[in-house]
Amino acid sequence: MLTAWVEQLLGFASGALEAIRANEHYPTMMAWARSEGVEHCGGSLDLAQALAPLIWNQTPLKRRDFDTEPLAEPKRDEPCWCDSGRLYRDCCARVEMPSVIPGHLMWMLSLREWRGETLKAALDSRKAPAQALLEAGIVSAESGNNGRAQQILESLFAGNRDWEALKEQIEPAFEILVDLYQERGFHRKRGALLERVMAAGPDFLRGAALERLCLMHLDSGDLASAREAFQSAQRTLPDSPSLAYIEAMVLLHEGNVGKARQRAAFWWRRLSRQHHLDPDQLEFIAELADDPQAALAEQVIHSEEALSGPLTALQALLHTQQRPPRLALSHADDGALLYEPSAREESLYRGWAEACEVEIDEDAALGFLGDPWMTAPQWLQALCSNPEWLDAPRVMQALTLALASRFGSLPWMVDTFFTPLAERYGFWLSQLEDAGGTFSWHDADNATLLRTGLALVIGMERGAGQEARRLAQRLLALDEEDSLGLRELVIDQLLREGRDEQALAVSEQGPEGAEMLGVQMGRVLALYRLTRHDDALAVLRDVYASNPYILTILCEDRPRPARLGEDMPEPGTRAEAWQYRQLMRDQWVASDGALEWLSRQRTSLG
């Protein structure tokens, strides 16, 4: 009954708003209510006439600079305000509304309707109720009007609003607005909002900002900053249930699965004593304590309704797939190993391409000519209906790239998707190794297999570092030119495992160049750890000559962040140095005296 009334009310209010905007005078709207509004009220003229004045009274009018022009409710013995000619007691006063009419309804509908300068003027008037701004922003975002949603929600943070008094609106608005900034690439605005909230916001909002900052650092691989943000959030909101799974995420990124389980159990014991906690939240924390990786993976899979079913089906498919058929390989006259797709593999890939509708960018190491996740429900379902498509390396390539682009930064997704894909890919890799010969990116269709391997390395790097490193080393042995840039990743992982001699050996293999900052700095760190300080300084001089920002950004505790785009930063830039700091500063901090040594060299080199 209530649902039907809500539909009636929205239909009536929307129609009334259209009539009001025709000339913004009450008689016009009242005439509409009697002629057309009745249809939205189940044919009840009495309900339509009683509803119309209530709707009019809360409607902002452009001709009044977005103020309302409310009618005074008549006394019982006065003529009714619906202009029926009857007394109020015998007319609208007798009509009982099925439910309360939200006082912000017409503002919310108006914000959805206004465009351009009118919308800007309405927002600048600061007369819109906070709940209307929140709901209009949510509706706009859900309908894909992200620009409008951003503009509306930004007005909640404009000026000197009392955020504490608007807690119910400001907190969800903050979360949505940060997501919009991220999706639309407004990184500077996102950073400014976070800084403003952390500097002057109430505790509940500062905690939300710190939690979001922690997740942003995790996404970029800056684990030290992520842990710092988490600890600040813990001090600000010590009893926030979201801290339980954020800490689990931090620990899993750090590779501490056992500690993640222990801390989730601690949070469950602590939060279970709070009777106001949502039972679903408490149940999720219990699942974290049992198996944090599986719990977080399931949450990710079910985070979008349209994808949850297809992703679950893909997970089941990948864990039941058998060994793929052997590849058709040949050798060139110079001994180079060549892969060319068979007729069957070409046919299988055509089926995939028709379902996906987005092609691989053949000129890039990784990437598509478009967003494959726009059509994901259809290609996921098609793939699960045609599992033989995975026999084609080009399908494996596209699937692995798509999964890495979406889940490659989440260590808890490794076992879900990347481990079974890597096992399947391993059969082909072993065949290449057994065949012998160099396997160059530029020969035949070799790039398909190498690109697939790179996507798997990226997908496993954060959740299964050793396995990712071993796969990268196997690929490096095949592709001595290092077309994929895997040498830096292998060095980083070896340094994390304390295998300094091997890290040094890998850094000295293959092509050298000023553009390979990670390789050169990895060599410096390995030499320093091996107490070969003079050799380390000699390499460091070359590094400093090619990128003068690296020492300052790596040594300072809180350097100014550099903005990183979607592409790799240009060699020699501050962005390149910042990216290296995010990836590897923790290893310099963990190496006894390494940062102090770098600081001394910074003085002499500068």
XYZ file of C-alpha atoms in Angstrom, residues 6-534:
529
model
C 4.982 6.659 -3.055
C 4.564 6.016 -6.783
C 1.377 8.090 -6.840
C 3.037 10.909 -4.920
C 6.089 11.039 -7.199
C 3.936 10.967 -10.309
C 1.681 13.725 -8.984
C 4.593 15.885 -7.774
C 6.478 15.553 -11.071
C 3.407 16.496 -13.088
C 2.622 19.356 -10.724
C 6.159 20.680 -11.067
C 5.843 20.746 -14.847
C 2.596 22.699 -14.534
C 4.111 25.113 -12.013
C 7.100 25.861 -14.216
C 4.719 26.943 -17.001
C 4.058 30.276 -15.225
C 4.780 29.672 -11.501
C 1.324 30.718 -10.293
C -0.961 28.729 -8.037
C -4.163 28.763 -10.164
C -2.353 27.113 -13.092
C -1.120 24.328 -10.856
C -4.584 23.911 -9.274
C -6.200 23.600 -12.694
C -3.692 20.881 -13.574
C -4.490 19.009 -10.351
C -8.198 18.842 -11.217
C -7.693 17.890 -14.859
C -4.613 15.645 -14.925
C -3.479 15.225 -11.342
C -6.528 13.090 -10.606
C -5.019 10.323 -12.747
C -2.053 10.102 -10.355
C -4.366 9.819 -7.351
C -6.293 6.751 -8.400
C -9.125 8.881 -9.817
C -9.748 10.652 -6.474
C -10.489 14.338 -7.061
C -10.571 14.984 -3.306
C -7.030 13.585 -2.869
C -5.711 15.563 -5.842
C -7.221 18.835 -4.552
C -5.906 18.229 -1.017
C -2.444 17.322 -2.219
C -1.976 20.283 -4.542
C -1.659 23.071 -1.889
C 0.806 20.975 0.118
C 2.959 20.481 -2.965
C 2.728 24.148 -3.922
C 3.817 25.324 -0.476
C 7.207 23.585 -0.690
C 8.022 24.359 -4.339
C 10.923 26.806 -4.924
C 10.072 29.463 -7.518
C 12.582 31.011 -9.897
C 10.657 34.285 -9.984
C 11.151 34.567 -6.195
C 14.892 33.754 -6.310
C 14.142 30.178 -5.277
C 12.006 31.052 -2.260
C 8.591 29.439 -1.874
C 5.267 31.319 -1.883
C 3.330 29.337 0.709
C -0.392 29.639 1.272
C -1.624 29.993 4.822
C -3.664 26.970 5.867
C -7.285 28.126 6.284
C -9.243 27.778 9.486
C -11.948 25.141 9.554
C -14.741 27.631 8.883
C -12.905 29.486 6.106
C -13.116 28.735 2.357
C -10.880 25.859 1.373
C -7.513 26.735 -0.148
C -8.142 24.416 -3.111
C -10.750 26.947 -4.357
C -13.516 24.357 -4.482
C -16.043 26.797 -2.986
C -16.564 24.626 0.086
C -15.481 25.278 3.646
C -12.089 23.843 4.597
C -13.667 21.499 7.185
C -15.936 20.014 4.528
C -13.226 19.749 1.856
C -9.458 19.175 2.121
C -9.423 18.948 5.932
C -11.378 15.675 5.621
C -8.744 14.054 3.362
C -6.206 11.902 5.202
C -2.867 11.455 3.463
C -1.617 7.852 3.347
C 1.773 8.997 4.663
C 3.833 12.088 5.471
C 4.940 14.134 2.460
C 8.699 14.823 2.680
C 9.275 18.550 3.074
C 12.190 18.517 0.614
C 10.391 16.650 -2.192
C 9.843 19.556 -4.588
C 13.352 20.900 -4.080
C 14.740 17.469 -4.915
C 12.635 17.197 -8.078
C 13.553 20.748 -9.085
C 17.269 20.044 -8.728
C 16.835 17.057 -11.011
C 15.111 19.243 -13.611
C 17.086 22.509 -13.664
C 20.010 22.905 -16.055
C 22.924 25.240 -16.629
C 22.746 28.693 -15.099
C 19.423 27.994 -13.407
C 20.848 25.026 -11.526
C 23.962 27.005 -10.600
C 21.850 29.916 -9.305
C 19.646 27.543 -7.286
C 22.685 25.931 -5.669
C 24.344 29.298 -5.032
C 21.194 30.491 -3.251
C 22.004 28.022 -0.446
C 18.226 27.564 0.048
C 18.013 23.894 -0.976
C 17.502 21.519 1.981
C 20.498 19.232 2.595
C 18.378 16.102 2.146
C 17.178 17.373 -1.248
C 20.787 17.930 -2.337
C 21.808 14.449 -1.215
C 18.881 12.681 -2.897
C 19.173 14.689 -6.126
C 22.894 13.906 -6.228
C 22.299 10.197 -5.693
C 19.586 10.033 -8.359
C 21.784 11.911 -10.846
C 24.749 9.610 -10.188
C 22.638 6.474 -10.495
C 21.243 7.684 -13.817
C 24.734 8.344 -15.188
C 24.607 12.149 -14.946
C 27.903 12.334 -13.075
C 28.602 15.974 -13.853
C 25.247 17.069 -12.465
C 25.670 14.787 -9.429
C 29.093 16.276 -8.701
C 27.810 19.844 -9.043
C 24.898 19.197 -6.681
C 26.873 17.351 -4.020
C 29.697 19.912 -4.084
C 27.203 22.529 -2.894
C 26.843 20.604 0.383
C 30.501 21.345 1.068
C 30.453 24.971 -0.121
C 30.686 27.871 2.297
C 30.536 27.396 6.040
C 27.866 24.751 6.478
C 27.593 23.089 9.874
C 28.795 19.593 8.932
C 28.110 18.262 12.408
C 24.443 19.237 12.171
C 24.200 17.663 8.694
C 25.793 14.322 9.612
C 23.060 12.203 7.997
C 23.507 13.969 4.665
C 27.153 15.022 4.659
C 28.752 11.627 5.306
C 27.090 9.725 2.414
C 27.524 12.795 0.187
C 31.249 12.783 0.968
C 31.622 9.107 0.009
C 29.727 9.568 -3.269
C 31.586 12.774 -4.158
C 35.006 11.199 -3.610
C 33.948 8.315 -5.878
C 32.774 10.771 -8.527
C 36.070 12.662 -8.408
C 37.934 9.379 -8.799
C 35.766 8.172 -11.687
C 35.928 11.487 -13.535
C 39.660 12.031 -12.995
C 39.318 15.102 -10.747
C 42.255 14.041 -8.563
C 43.130 17.562 -7.467
C 39.591 18.259 -6.306
C 39.516 14.915 -4.526
C 42.768 15.723 -2.720
C 41.555 19.208 -1.765
C 38.314 17.838 -0.314
C 40.172 15.195 1.700
C 42.623 17.771 3.037
C 39.828 20.154 3.988
C 37.862 17.466 5.788
C 40.910 16.172 7.659
C 41.916 19.688 8.649
C 38.559 21.060 9.793
C 35.915 18.346 9.659
C 34.144 16.749 12.628
C 35.498 13.417 13.863
C 32.963 11.272 12.016
C 33.881 12.910 8.709
C 37.630 12.967 9.421
C 37.448 9.249 10.128
C 35.685 8.618 6.816
C 38.294 10.739 5.000
C 41.179 8.884 6.644
C 39.617 5.533 5.788
C 39.247 6.635 2.169
C 42.818 7.966 2.130
C 44.032 4.610 3.422
C 42.274 2.789 0.591
C 43.699 5.236 -1.967
C 47.227 4.566 -0.698
C 46.600 0.828 -0.881
C 45.428 1.178 -4.462
C 48.607 3.051 -5.400
C 50.848 0.573 -3.552
C 52.043 3.058 -0.904
C 51.753 0.678 2.062
C 53.578 2.893 4.567
C 51.177 5.803 3.982
C 48.212 3.402 4.029
C 49.177 2.106 7.475
C 49.723 5.656 8.728
C 46.275 6.701 7.486
C 44.696 3.613 9.064
C 46.292 4.353 12.430
C 45.058 7.960 12.273
C 41.550 6.727 11.457
C 41.735 4.285 14.361
C 42.589 7.133 16.748
C 39.780 9.279 15.339
C 37.023 6.636 15.257
C 38.225 3.732 17.433
C 34.899 1.880 17.286
C 34.162 2.197 13.559
C 33.249 -1.259 12.162
C 34.811 -0.346 8.811
C 38.237 -0.305 10.494
C 38.022 -4.085 10.833
C 38.047 -4.780 7.132
C 40.308 -1.849 6.268
C 42.942 -3.247 8.634
C 42.467 -6.664 7.034
C 43.083 -5.065 3.631
C 46.249 -3.344 4.866
C 47.602 -6.570 6.371
C 46.822 -8.583 3.235
C 48.605 -5.991 1.103
C 51.558 -6.390 3.472
C 51.387 -10.165 3.023
C 50.345 -10.904 6.621
C 47.438 -13.302 6.130
C 47.723 -14.829 9.595
C 47.828 -11.417 11.268
C 44.800 -10.320 9.239
C 42.873 -13.293 10.595
C 43.967 -12.567 14.178
C 43.075 -8.877 14.006
C 39.658 -9.621 12.475
C 38.989 -11.967 15.405
C 40.011 -9.172 17.786
C 37.633 -6.755 16.079
C 34.811 -9.295 16.240
C 35.286 -9.757 20.001
C 35.395 -6.005 20.524
C 32.491 -5.006 18.317
C 30.206 -7.909 19.278
C 29.791 -6.234 22.681
C 28.203 -3.214 20.983
C 24.503 -3.982 20.735
C 23.824 -1.249 18.165
C 26.052 -2.862 15.534
C 24.423 -4.080 12.317
C 24.238 -7.916 12.453
C 25.341 -8.133 8.807
C 28.495 -6.147 9.595
C 29.273 -8.387 12.553
C 28.750 -11.499 10.425
C 31.134 -10.158 7.775
C 33.815 -9.498 10.395
C 33.374 -13.085 11.615
C 33.935 -14.268 8.024
C 37.086 -12.129 7.898
C 38.370 -13.860 11.021
C 37.743 -17.240 9.414
C 39.233 -16.516 5.961
C 40.009 -12.850 5.213
C 40.973 -13.433 1.570
C 37.826 -15.387 0.728
C 35.588 -12.930 2.600
C 36.988 -9.887 0.804
C 36.949 -11.662 -2.567
C 33.291 -12.575 -2.145
C 32.498 -8.981 -1.192
C 34.209 -7.716 -4.361
C 32.425 -10.232 -6.587
C 29.026 -9.275 -5.192
C 29.646 -5.518 -5.074
C 27.838 -4.957 -8.390
C 24.552 -6.741 -8.957
C 24.960 -6.983 -12.739
C 28.367 -8.671 -12.407
C 27.967 -10.851 -9.321
C 26.354 -13.794 -11.119
C 28.677 -13.799 -14.154
C 31.812 -13.394 -11.993
C 30.711 -16.251 -9.738
C 30.213 -18.422 -12.807
C 33.655 -17.436 -14.125
C 35.243 -18.344 -10.806
C 33.662 -21.808 -10.966
C 34.720 -22.236 -14.601
C 38.364 -21.350 -13.963
C 38.617 -23.785 -11.069
C 37.297 -26.674 -13.154
C 39.133 -26.089 -16.441
C 41.443 -28.793 -17.750
C 44.877 -28.531 -19.387
C 44.725 -26.458 -22.608
C 45.700 -27.974 -25.977
C 49.281 -27.583 -27.139
C 50.309 -24.599 -29.245
C 51.487 -24.802 -32.835
C 55.104 -23.561 -32.628
C 57.836 -23.257 -35.243
C 61.417 -22.019 -35.503
C 62.763 -19.368 -37.839
C 66.030 -19.900 -39.702
C 67.923 -17.993 -36.982
C 66.475 -20.261 -34.277
C 63.866 -17.783 -33.030
C 60.736 -19.425 -31.644
C 57.457 -18.430 -33.306
C 53.807 -18.753 -32.310
C 51.028 -18.351 -34.885
C 47.361 -18.971 -34.009
C 45.730 -22.001 -35.608
C 42.514 -21.825 -37.619
C 40.597 -23.217 -34.642
C 42.099 -20.609 -32.292
C 41.189 -17.838 -34.737
C 37.611 -19.097 -34.868
C 37.357 -19.273 -31.071
C 38.670 -15.741 -30.745
C 36.117 -14.408 -33.242
C 33.353 -15.693 -30.960
C 34.909 -13.890 -28.022
C 35.448 -10.651 -29.975
C 31.804 -10.591 -31.043
C 30.700 -10.856 -27.401
C 33.261 -8.433 -25.953
C 33.134 -5.750 -28.670
C 36.393 -4.203 -27.348
C 39.748 -4.999 -28.977
C 43.207 -5.238 -27.444
C 45.473 -2.229 -28.038
C 48.211 -3.987 -30.008
C 50.542 -0.978 -29.742
C 50.650 -1.077 -25.928
C 52.070 -3.554 -23.446
C 48.722 -3.614 -21.661
C 45.361 -2.109 -22.482
C 42.242 -2.104 -24.640
C 40.821 0.212 -27.257
C 37.940 0.990 -24.936
C 36.624 -0.318 -21.624
C 35.890 -4.076 -21.669
C 33.880 -3.806 -18.437
C 31.177 -1.810 -20.213
C 30.146 -5.060 -21.928
C 31.315 -7.419 -19.161
C 27.963 -9.063 -18.350
C 27.550 -10.251 -21.943
C 31.121 -11.508 -22.511
C 31.319 -13.166 -19.101
C 28.100 -15.046 -19.765
C 29.217 -15.931 -23.306
C 32.578 -17.202 -22.065
C 30.985 -19.382 -19.393
C 28.661 -20.803 -22.051
C 31.621 -21.444 -24.376
C 34.524 -22.530 -22.119
C 36.403 -23.862 -25.141
C 37.189 -20.221 -25.999
C 39.943 -20.398 -23.380
C 41.839 -22.755 -25.699
C 42.736 -19.660 -27.760
C 45.680 -17.630 -26.387
C 44.096 -14.404 -27.647
C 41.036 -15.072 -25.507
C 43.271 -15.858 -22.531
C 45.113 -12.619 -23.220
C 41.943 -10.512 -23.295
C 40.429 -12.174 -20.218
C 43.619 -11.854 -18.164
C 44.107 -8.226 -19.167
C 40.508 -7.394 -18.272
C 40.762 -9.091 -14.872
C 44.129 -7.476 -14.124
C 42.759 -4.019 -14.972
C 39.940 -4.432 -12.464
C 41.311 -6.713 -9.752
C 45.096 -6.572 -10.155
C 45.551 -4.230 -7.185
C 43.568 -6.487 -4.815
C 45.740 -9.223 -3.266
C 42.715 -11.185 -2.060
C 41.567 -11.793 -5.659
C 44.630 -13.866 -6.582
C 43.238 -17.303 -5.720
C 39.842 -16.388 -7.155
C 40.981 -15.632 -10.704
C 44.724 -15.370 -11.264
C 46.034 -18.590 -9.720
C 43.912 -20.893 -11.923
C 44.690 -18.753 -14.990
C 48.420 -18.894 -14.203
C 48.239 -22.677 -13.851
C 46.606 -22.947 -17.259
C 49.097 -20.505 -18.790
C 51.936 -22.511 -17.234
C 51.317 -25.399 -19.618
C 51.947 -23.131 -22.603
C 54.962 -21.544 -20.913
C 56.519 -24.956 -20.296
C 55.976 -25.825 -23.964
C 57.820 -22.637 -24.985
C 60.701 -23.433 -22.643
C 60.955 -27.005 -23.890
C 60.967 -25.852 -27.528
C 64.040 -23.660 -26.987
C 65.113 -20.566 -28.883
C 64.619 -16.855 -28.264
C 61.020 -15.697 -27.968
C 60.879 -12.094 -29.134
C 57.896 -9.783 -28.698
C 58.228 -8.591 -32.312
C 58.100 -12.027 -33.964
C 54.888 -13.639 -35.293
C 52.097 -13.504 -32.674
C 54.492 -13.957 -29.733
C 53.263 -10.704 -28.163
C 49.930 -12.380 -27.334
C 51.595 -14.940 -25.064
C 54.032 -12.447 -23.528
C 51.284 -9.898 -22.868
C 49.202 -12.596 -21.157
C 52.161 -13.432 -18.921
C 52.635 -9.772 -17.998
C 48.960 -9.421 -17.058
C 49.251 -12.493 -14.814
C 52.355 -11.104 -13.134
C 50.521 -7.853 -12.410
C 47.453 -9.719 -11.170
C 49.504 -11.845 -8.742
C 52.160 -9.352 -7.668
C 50.375 -8.042 -4.564
C 48.771 -11.255 -3.377
C 51.344 -13.859 -4.428
C 54.621 -11.991 -4.814
C 56.918 -15.001 -4.981
C 54.796 -16.745 -7.611
C 54.635 -13.498 -9.619
C 58.415 -13.139 -9.405
C 59.018 -16.728 -10.539
C 56.692 -16.245 -13.497
C 58.412 -12.962 -14.375
C 61.831 -14.658 -14.269
C 60.630 -17.397 -16.618
C 59.358 -14.766 -19.034
C 62.620 -12.845 -18.794
C 64.538 -16.018 -19.660
C 62.437 -16.337 -22.838
C 62.433 -12.640 -23.784
C 65.960 -11.433 -23.123
C 65.115 -8.000 -24.543
C 62.737 -7.522 -21.571
C 60.034 -6.081 -23.810
C 57.631 -6.213 -20.862
C 59.797 -4.314 -18.351
C 59.722 -7.231 -15.928
C 63.299 -6.854 -14.715
C 62.346 -4.079 -12.277
C 59.553 -6.171 -10.785
C 61.847 -9.171 -10.301
C 64.471 -7.004 -8.609
C 61.913 -5.452 -6.267
C 60.568 -8.836 -5.237
C 64.067 -10.305 -4.683
C 64.938 -7.334 -2.478
C 61.790 -7.896 -0.448
C 62.810 -11.526 0.027
C 66.309 -10.474 1.160
C 67.977 -12.109 -1.843
C 70.365 -9.246 -2.500
C 72.968 -11.146 -4.537
C 70.279 -12.345 -6.962
C 68.732 -8.884 -7.131
C 72.118 -7.437 -8.061
C 72.693 -10.111 -10.697
C 69.301 -9.473 -12.328
C 69.909 -5.703 -12.291
C 73.142 -6.188 -14.210
C 71.548 -8.318 -16.935
C 69.854 -7.048 -20.055
C 69.708 -3.535 -21.477
C 70.645 -0.537 -19.366
C 69.440 3.018 -19.693
C 68.550 6.170 -17.819
C 64.874 5.385 -18.202
C 65.140 2.288 -15.992
C 65.022 4.097 -12.635
C 63.670 1.127 -10.683
C 66.401 -1.167 -11.998
C 69.157 1.309 -11.193
C 67.856 2.119 -7.715
C 67.404 -1.595 -7.071
C 71.088 -2.064 -7.944
C 72.029 0.756 -5.550
C 70.063 -0.795 -2.683
C 71.419 -4.290 -3.354
C 75.020 -2.967 -3.384
C 74.401 -1.001 -0.189
C 73.023 -4.070 1.584
C 76.038 -6.059 0.423
C 78.243 -3.318 2.013
C 79.677 -2.363 -1.388
C 79.097 1.313 -0.665
C 81.598 2.727 -3.159
